[in-house]
Amino acid sequence: MKNLLLISASLILAAANSALAHDGPHDDETAGNTQINLLTHVRYLSGDSAWPSALPVLGASTEDRRGAWYSGSGIEWRQRWTPEMDTLLMAAYDEHEQRVVLDHAVIRYQTESAQLALGRQSPVFADAGLSAWALPDLWLYTVLGDDHWHEDGLALRYTTGNLTGHAGVFNGRHGYPGAESAMWTAGLAWQDGPWFVAGHAAYLPDVNRAFATDAHSGHSHLGQAVGCGKLTDCLAGKSTLLRAKAGWLGARYWLQSAWSWQRQDGQLDSTLGRVAYQGELNSLALEGGAKITDTIKLALRHEWMGIAHELAGVNAAQIASKNGIANSDEQPRQTGIRLSWQAHPVHLLAVELYQTRRNGESNHLAMLQWQMNARLY
């Protein structure tokens, strides 16, 4: 808690100093063809016990993520070449690789009603949940072991009236763990004034994941399925993912909900035998919020996730126990409150407090967040 207070005080002072020294430097600038931005996304997570705690999910990460997070911090270059065509290059820190990587490298062609984007980008599917929080939503982090998703591929968006359609094909190897095939996505969104409804789907026909230890600790973004059935346990199959979101966004208040679902079908090749496998992750998230002032917002969020596994074959019970998925009755929950302050047009400060319940145990979490988007050129 002492570290949290120190970091919080430092961030507030940094924002205040920046506001005094650079108040409104970009207000008089006109948009140009070239823009270079410095992005900072620093978070600090504190908790009574390790987060995330172990879940009965194949390959779920159990790395203790308490401490500082820097993912999303980097530099980006935006270039508009013609009224219809622009590019985005972004180098940012990656928590898993613990180094700076090429996060975005995309060229976009846009008309009044359509946009075509080619290159490394974030699929629309990744942002279909309640994403405006410092702590990742329960379902997304369980599925990815990460709060950020980028892929190489082609995405199309088309808008007509109140409807916007999305479609894309990506290589699937950067974001989804164990993907060894293309990831196909499609979605449809409707908005009329403050009301909105959206639905998105993703399909990966070839997923091959290895589980290195009986405790299935450590989350891999690669399909390193070597020695399956002899040295390690592996899942070979397909994944289907669905996300839906609906809500009302008023001038001062908002209320929204998100439903997410993942189904994995395939074959679990274990050192104890080979079985047919089917697993599902269901999640429902609810959020309500209010704009207290022009710069301060308060939001509440509650999430629930259901887990189900079916194994059929010789030694199915022993294989489930070995891989930590014998208990399909676990229903993790997470409730949080977020207070955010747009301290300056360039700076956002926020604090989030959570109570989580996993494996019958409660955990209290606190996360501080500082986001900066400063234009250098």
Coordinates of C-alpha atoms in Angstrom, one line a residue:
M1 CA 0.0 0.0 0.0
K2 CA 2.9 2.3 0.7
N3 CA 4.1 1.8 -2.9
L4 CA 0.7 2.6 -4.2
L5 CA 0.5 5.9 -2.3
L6 CA 4.0 6.9 -3.5
I7 CA 3.2 6.2 -7.1
S8 CA -0.2 7.9 -6.9
A9 CA 1.4 11.1 -5.5
S10 CA 4.1 11.0 -8.1
L11 CA 1.6 10.7 -11.0
I12 CA -0.6 13.5 -9.6
L13 CA 2.5 15.8 -9.3
A14 CA 3.6 14.8 -12.8
A15 CA 0.2 15.7 -14.3
A16 CA 0.0 19.0 -12.4
N17 CA 3.5 20.0 -13.4
S18 CA 2.8 19.1 -17.0
A19 CA -0.5 21.1 -16.9
L20 CA 1.3 24.2 -15.6
A21 CA 4.2 24.0 -17.9
H22 CA 2.4 23.0 -21.1
D23 CA -1.1 24.2 -20.8
G24 CA -2.8 24.0 -24.2
P25 CA 0.3 23.7 -26.4
H26 CA -1.7 21.8 -29.1
D27 CA -4.9 23.8 -29.0
D28 CA -3.8 26.2 -31.7
E29 CA -2.2 23.6 -33.9
T30 CA -3.9 22.5 -37.1
A31 CA -3.9 18.9 -38.1
G32 CA -1.0 18.1 -40.5
N33 CA -0.1 15.2 -42.7
T34 CA 2.5 14.0 -40.1
Q35 CA 2.0 13.3 -36.5
I36 CA 4.4 11.7 -33.9
N37 CA 3.0 10.9 -30.5
L38 CA 4.7 9.7 -27.3
L39 CA 2.4 7.2 -25.4
T40 CA 2.7 6.2 -21.8
H41 CA 0.5 3.6 -20.1
V42 CA 1.8 2.9 -16.6
R43 CA -0.2 0.8 -14.2
Y44 CA 0.6 -0.6 -10.7
L45 CA -1.4 -3.5 -9.3
S46 CA -1.5 -4.3 -5.6
G47 CA -3.4 -7.2 -3.9
D48 CA -3.8 -9.2 -0.8
S49 CA -2.6 -12.3 -2.7
A50 CA -1.4 -13.2 -6.2
W51 CA -3.4 -12.1 -9.2
P52 CA -4.6 -13.9 -11.2
S53 CA -5.1 -17.0 -9.0
A54 CA -5.3 -20.4 -10.6
L55 CA -8.5 -21.2 -12.6
P56 CA -9.7 -24.5 -13.9
V57 CA -9.0 -23.5 -17.5
L58 CA -6.6 -25.2 -19.9
G59 CA -3.4 -23.1 -20.2
A60 CA -4.6 -20.3 -17.9
S61 CA -1.8 -18.0 -16.8
T62 CA -0.9 -18.1 -13.1
E63 CA 2.0 -15.6 -13.3
D64 CA 1.6 -13.2 -10.5
R65 CA 1.0 -9.8 -12.2
R66 CA 1.1 -7.6 -9.1
G67 CA 3.5 -4.7 -9.6
A68 CA 4.2 -2.3 -12.4
W69 CA 2.7 -2.8 -15.9
Y70 CA 4.1 -0.9 -18.9
S71 CA 2.4 -2.5 -21.9
G72 CA 1.1 0.0 -24.5
S73 CA 3.9 2.5 -23.7
G74 CA 5.8 3.6 -26.8
I75 CA 5.9 5.9 -29.8
E76 CA 3.7 6.1 -32.8
W77 CA 3.9 7.8 -36.2
R78 CA 0.8 8.7 -38.1
Q79 CA 1.1 9.8 -41.7
R80 CA -1.7 10.9 -44.0
W81 CA -0.6 10.5 -47.7
T82 CA -3.9 11.4 -49.4
P83 CA -7.4 12.3 -48.2
E84 CA -8.3 8.6 -48.4
M85 CA -5.0 6.9 -47.4
D86 CA -3.0 7.0 -44.1
T87 CA -0.5 4.8 -42.2
L88 CA 0.2 4.1 -38.6
L89 CA 3.4 2.7 -37.1
M90 CA 3.7 2.1 -33.4
A91 CA 6.5 0.6 -31.3
A92 CA 5.5 -0.3 -27.8
Y93 CA 6.6 -2.3 -24.8
D94 CA 5.3 -5.9 -24.6
E95 CA 4.9 -7.4 -21.2
H96 CA 5.2 -11.0 -22.4
E97 CA 8.3 -10.5 -24.5
Q98 CA 9.7 -7.9 -22.0
R99 CA 10.9 -5.7 -24.8
V100 CA 9.7 -3.1 -27.3
V101 CA 8.0 -4.7 -30.3
L102 CA 6.2 -3.5 -33.5
D103 CA 2.7 -3.1 -32.1
H104 CA 1.0 -1.6 -35.1
A105 CA 2.1 -1.3 -38.7
V106 CA -1.0 -0.7 -40.8
I107 CA -2.1 1.1 -44.0
R108 CA -5.7 2.3 -44.3
Y109 CA -7.8 3.3 -47.2
Q110 CA -11.0 5.1 -46.2
T111 CA -14.0 6.5 -48.1
E112 CA -17.1 8.1 -46.7
S113 CA -18.7 4.7 -45.9
A114 CA -15.9 2.1 -46.0
Q115 CA -12.4 1.5 -44.6
L116 CA -9.9 -1.2 -45.6
A117 CA -7.0 -1.8 -43.2
L118 CA -4.0 -4.0 -44.0
G119 CA -1.1 -4.9 -41.6
R120 CA -0.6 -5.3 -37.9
Q121 CA -3.6 -4.0 -36.0
S122 CA -6.0 -4.7 -33.1
P123 CA -9.1 -6.7 -34.3
V124 CA -12.4 -5.0 -33.5
F125 CA -13.3 -8.2 -31.7
A126 CA -10.7 -7.5 -29.0
D127 CA -12.5 -4.3 -28.0
A128 CA -16.0 -5.7 -28.0
G129 CA -16.1 -5.9 -24.2
L130 CA -16.0 -3.3 -21.4
S131 CA -12.5 -2.2 -22.2
A132 CA -12.1 1.3 -20.7
W133 CA -10.6 -0.1 -17.5
A134 CA -7.0 -0.4 -16.3
L135 CA -7.5 -4.0 -15.1
P136 CA -8.4 -6.3 -18.0
D137 CA -11.8 -7.8 -18.1
L138 CA -12.1 -11.3 -16.6
W139 CA -12.9 -13.2 -19.8
L140 CA -10.4 -11.5 -22.1
Y141 CA -7.5 -12.0 -19.7
T142 CA -8.4 -15.7 -19.1
V143 CA -8.6 -16.3 -22.9
L144 CA -5.5 -14.4 -23.9
G145 CA -3.4 -14.2 -20.7
D146 CA -3.0 -10.6 -21.8
D147 CA -4.9 -7.3 -22.0
H148 CA -3.8 -6.4 -25.5
W149 CA -4.4 -8.2 -28.8
H150 CA -2.8 -7.4 -32.2
E151 CA -2.6 -9.4 -35.3
D152 CA -1.4 -9.2 -38.9
G153 CA -4.2 -9.2 -41.4
L154 CA -6.9 -7.5 -43.4
A155 CA -9.9 -5.8 -41.9
L156 CA -12.9 -4.2 -43.7
R157 CA -15.5 -1.9 -42.2
Y158 CA -18.6 -0.6 -43.9
T159 CA -21.2 1.8 -42.6
T160 CA -24.7 2.5 -43.9
G161 CA -27.1 4.5 -41.8
N162 CA -27.0 3.3 -38.2
L163 CA -25.4 0.0 -39.1
T164 CA -21.7 -0.8 -39.3
G165 CA -20.4 -4.2 -40.5
H166 CA -17.0 -5.6 -39.8
A167 CA -15.1 -8.5 -41.4
G168 CA -11.5 -9.6 -41.2
V169 CA -8.9 -12.3 -41.7
F170 CA -5.8 -12.5 -39.6
N171 CA -2.9 -14.9 -39.2
G172 CA -3.9 -15.5 -35.5
R173 CA -0.4 -16.1 -34.3
H174 CA 0.3 -13.0 -32.3
G175 CA -2.7 -12.8 -30.0
Y176 CA -4.5 -16.1 -29.5
P177 CA -2.4 -18.7 -27.7
G178 CA -1.5 -21.8 -29.8
A179 CA -3.2 -20.5 -33.1
E180 CA -1.7 -22.2 -36.1
S181 CA -4.2 -21.0 -38.7
A182 CA -6.0 -17.9 -39.9
M183 CA -8.5 -16.2 -37.6
W184 CA -11.7 -15.2 -39.3
T185 CA -13.8 -12.4 -37.8
A186 CA -17.1 -10.8 -38.5
G187 CA -19.3 -8.3 -36.7
L188 CA -22.3 -6.0 -36.8
A189 CA -22.9 -2.9 -34.8
W190 CA -26.0 -0.6 -34.6
Q191 CA -26.2 2.8 -32.9
D192 CA -29.0 5.3 -32.7
G193 CA -28.3 8.3 -30.4
P194 CA -27.3 7.0 -27.0
W195 CA -28.4 3.4 -27.7
F196 CA -26.1 0.8 -29.2
V197 CA -26.0 -3.0 -29.8
A198 CA -23.0 -4.9 -31.3
G199 CA -22.1 -8.5 -31.9
H200 CA -18.8 -10.0 -33.1
A201 CA -17.5 -13.5 -33.8
A202 CA -14.1 -15.1 -34.4
Y203 CA -13.2 -18.6 -35.6
L204 CA -9.8 -20.3 -35.5
P205 CA -9.9 -23.7 -37.3
D206 CA -6.5 -24.9 -36.1
V207 CA -5.3 -24.5 -32.5
N208 CA -2.4 -26.5 -31.1
R209 CA -1.5 -25.8 -27.5
A210 CA 1.0 -27.4 -25.2
F211 CA 0.7 -27.4 -21.4
A212 CA 4.2 -27.5 -19.9
T213 CA 3.4 -28.4 -16.3
D214 CA 0.7 -30.2 -14.3
A215 CA -0.1 -26.8 -12.8
H216 CA -0.5 -25.3 -16.3
S217 CA 1.4 -22.2 -15.1
G218 CA 2.8 -19.9 -17.7
H219 CA 0.8 -18.7 -20.6
S220 CA 2.3 -19.1 -24.1
H221 CA 1.4 -17.2 -27.2
L222 CA 3.0 -19.9 -29.4
G223 CA 1.8 -23.3 -30.5
Q224 CA 4.9 -25.1 -29.2
A225 CA 3.2 -28.5 -29.2
V226 CA 6.3 -30.8 -29.1
G227 CA 6.3 -34.2 -27.6
C228 CA 2.6 -34.4 -27.2
G229 CA 1.4 -37.4 -25.3
K230 CA 5.0 -38.3 -24.4
L231 CA 6.6 -35.3 -22.7
T232 CA 3.7 -33.0 -22.3
D233 CA -0.1 -32.7 -22.7
C234 CA -1.5 -30.9 -25.7
L235 CA -4.8 -29.7 -27.1
A236 CA -5.3 -29.9 -30.9
G237 CA -8.6 -28.6 -32.2
K238 CA -10.6 -25.4 -33.0
S239 CA -11.8 -22.4 -31.2
T240 CA -15.0 -20.3 -31.7
L241 CA -15.4 -17.0 -29.9
L242 CA -18.4 -14.7 -29.6
R243 CA -18.9 -11.3 -28.0
A244 CA -22.0 -9.1 -27.7
K245 CA -22.4 -5.6 -26.2
A246 CA -25.4 -3.4 -25.6
G247 CA -26.1 -0.3 -23.6
W248 CA -27.1 3.4 -23.3
L249 CA -24.6 6.2 -23.2
G250 CA -26.1 9.4 -22.0
A251 CA -24.5 12.9 -21.7
R252 CA -23.8 12.3 -18.0
Y253 CA -24.7 8.7 -17.2
W254 CA -24.2 5.4 -18.9
L255 CA -25.2 1.7 -18.5
Q256 CA -23.9 -1.2 -20.6
S257 CA -23.4 -4.9 -20.6
A258 CA -21.2 -7.4 -22.4
W259 CA -21.4 -11.1 -23.0
S260 CA -18.5 -13.2 -24.1
W261 CA -18.2 -16.9 -25.0
Q262 CA -15.4 -19.2 -26.0
R263 CA -15.8 -22.8 -27.1
Q264 CA -12.8 -25.1 -27.8
D265 CA -13.3 -28.5 -29.4
G266 CA -10.6 -31.1 -30.1
Q267 CA -8.4 -33.8 -28.8
L268 CA -6.4 -33.7 -25.6
D269 CA -3.3 -35.8 -26.1
S270 CA -1.9 -36.6 -22.6
T271 CA 0.9 -38.7 -21.2
L272 CA -2.0 -40.6 -19.6
G273 CA -3.9 -41.2 -22.8
R274 CA -5.9 -39.5 -25.5
V275 CA -9.4 -38.1 -25.0
A276 CA -12.0 -36.0 -26.8
Y277 CA -12.3 -32.5 -25.3
Q278 CA -14.9 -29.7 -25.3
G279 CA -14.7 -26.7 -23.1
E280 CA -16.6 -23.5 -22.7
L281 CA -16.1 -20.1 -21.0
N282 CA -19.1 -17.9 -20.5
S283 CA -18.9 -14.4 -19.1
L284 CA -21.3 -11.6 -18.3
A285 CA -20.2 -8.1 -17.4
L286 CA -22.3 -5.2 -16.2
E287 CA -21.2 -1.6 -15.9
G288 CA -22.8 1.7 -14.8
G289 CA -21.2 5.1 -14.6
A290 CA -21.6 8.8 -14.2
K291 CA -19.7 11.9 -15.3
I292 CA -19.3 13.8 -12.1
T293 CA -17.6 16.8 -13.6
D294 CA -16.2 17.6 -17.1
T295 CA -13.0 15.8 -16.1
I296 CA -14.0 13.2 -13.4
K297 CA -15.8 10.0 -14.1
L298 CA -17.0 7.2 -11.7
A299 CA -17.9 3.7 -12.9
L300 CA -18.9 0.4 -11.3
R301 CA -18.4 -3.0 -12.9
H302 CA -19.4 -6.6 -12.0
E303 CA -18.2 -9.6 -13.9
W304 CA -19.1 -13.3 -13.6
M305 CA -17.6 -16.2 -15.6
G306 CA -18.8 -19.8 -15.9
I307 CA -16.5 -22.7 -16.8
A308 CA -17.4 -26.1 -18.2
H309 CA -15.3 -29.0 -19.5
E310 CA -16.3 -32.3 -21.0
L311 CA -13.7 -35.1 -21.5
A312 CA -14.5 -38.5 -23.0
G313 CA -12.1 -41.4 -23.2
V314 CA -9.8 -43.7 -21.1
N315 CA -8.4 -42.0 -18.0
A316 CA -10.5 -38.9 -18.7
A317 CA -10.8 -38.1 -14.9
Q318 CA -7.1 -38.5 -14.3
I319 CA -6.2 -36.3 -17.3
A320 CA -8.7 -33.6 -16.2
S321 CA -7.1 -33.6 -12.7
K322 CA -3.6 -33.5 -14.0
N323 CA -4.4 -30.4 -16.1
G324 CA -6.3 -28.6 -13.3
I325 CA -9.7 -28.7 -14.9
A326 CA -11.4 -31.4 -12.8
N327 CA -13.6 -28.8 -11.1
S328 CA -16.0 -27.4 -13.6
D329 CA -18.2 -25.8 -11.0
E330 CA -15.9 -22.8 -10.4
Q331 CA -17.6 -19.5 -11.1
P332 CA -15.1 -16.6 -10.6
R333 CA -16.5 -13.2 -10.0
Q334 CA -14.9 -9.7 -10.0
T335 CA -16.5 -6.4 -8.8
G336 CA -14.7 -3.1 -9.2
I337 CA -15.1 0.7 -8.9
R338 CA -13.1 3.1 -11.1
L339 CA -12.5 6.8 -10.5
S340 CA -10.8 8.6 -13.4
W341 CA -9.5 12.1 -13.8
Q342 CA -8.6 13.8 -17.0
A343 CA -6.0 16.0 -15.3
H344 CA -4.9 17.6 -18.5
P345 CA -5.8 17.0 -22.2
V346 CA -2.6 14.9 -22.4
H347 CA -2.9 13.0 -19.1
L348 CA -5.4 10.6 -17.6
L349 CA -5.1 9.4 -14.0
A350 CA -7.3 6.7 -12.5
V351 CA -7.6 4.4 -9.5
E352 CA -9.5 1.1 -9.4
L353 CA -10.5 -1.0 -6.4
Y354 CA -11.7 -4.6 -6.8
Q355 CA -13.0 -7.5 -4.8
T356 CA -12.5 -10.9 -6.6
R357 CA -13.6 -14.4 -5.8
R358 CA -11.8 -17.4 -7.3
N359 CA -11.6 -20.9 -6.0
G360 CA -13.7 -20.0 -3.0
E361 CA -11.2 -17.3 -1.9
S362 CA -11.5 -13.5 -1.9
N363 CA -8.8 -11.1 -2.9
H364 CA -8.8 -7.3 -2.7
L365 CA -7.0 -5.4 -5.5
A366 CA -6.0 -1.8 -6.1
M367 CA -4.7 -0.5 -9.4
L368 CA -3.3 2.9 -10.3
Q369 CA -3.2 4.1 -13.9
W370 CA -1.4 6.9 -15.7
Q371 CA -2.0 7.4 -19.5
M372 CA -0.3 10.1 -21.5
N373 CA -0.7 10.9 -25.2
A374 CA 1.7 13.7 -26.0
R375 CA 2.2 15.0 -29.5
L376 CA 5.9 15.5 -30.3
Y377 CA 5.5 16.6 -33.9

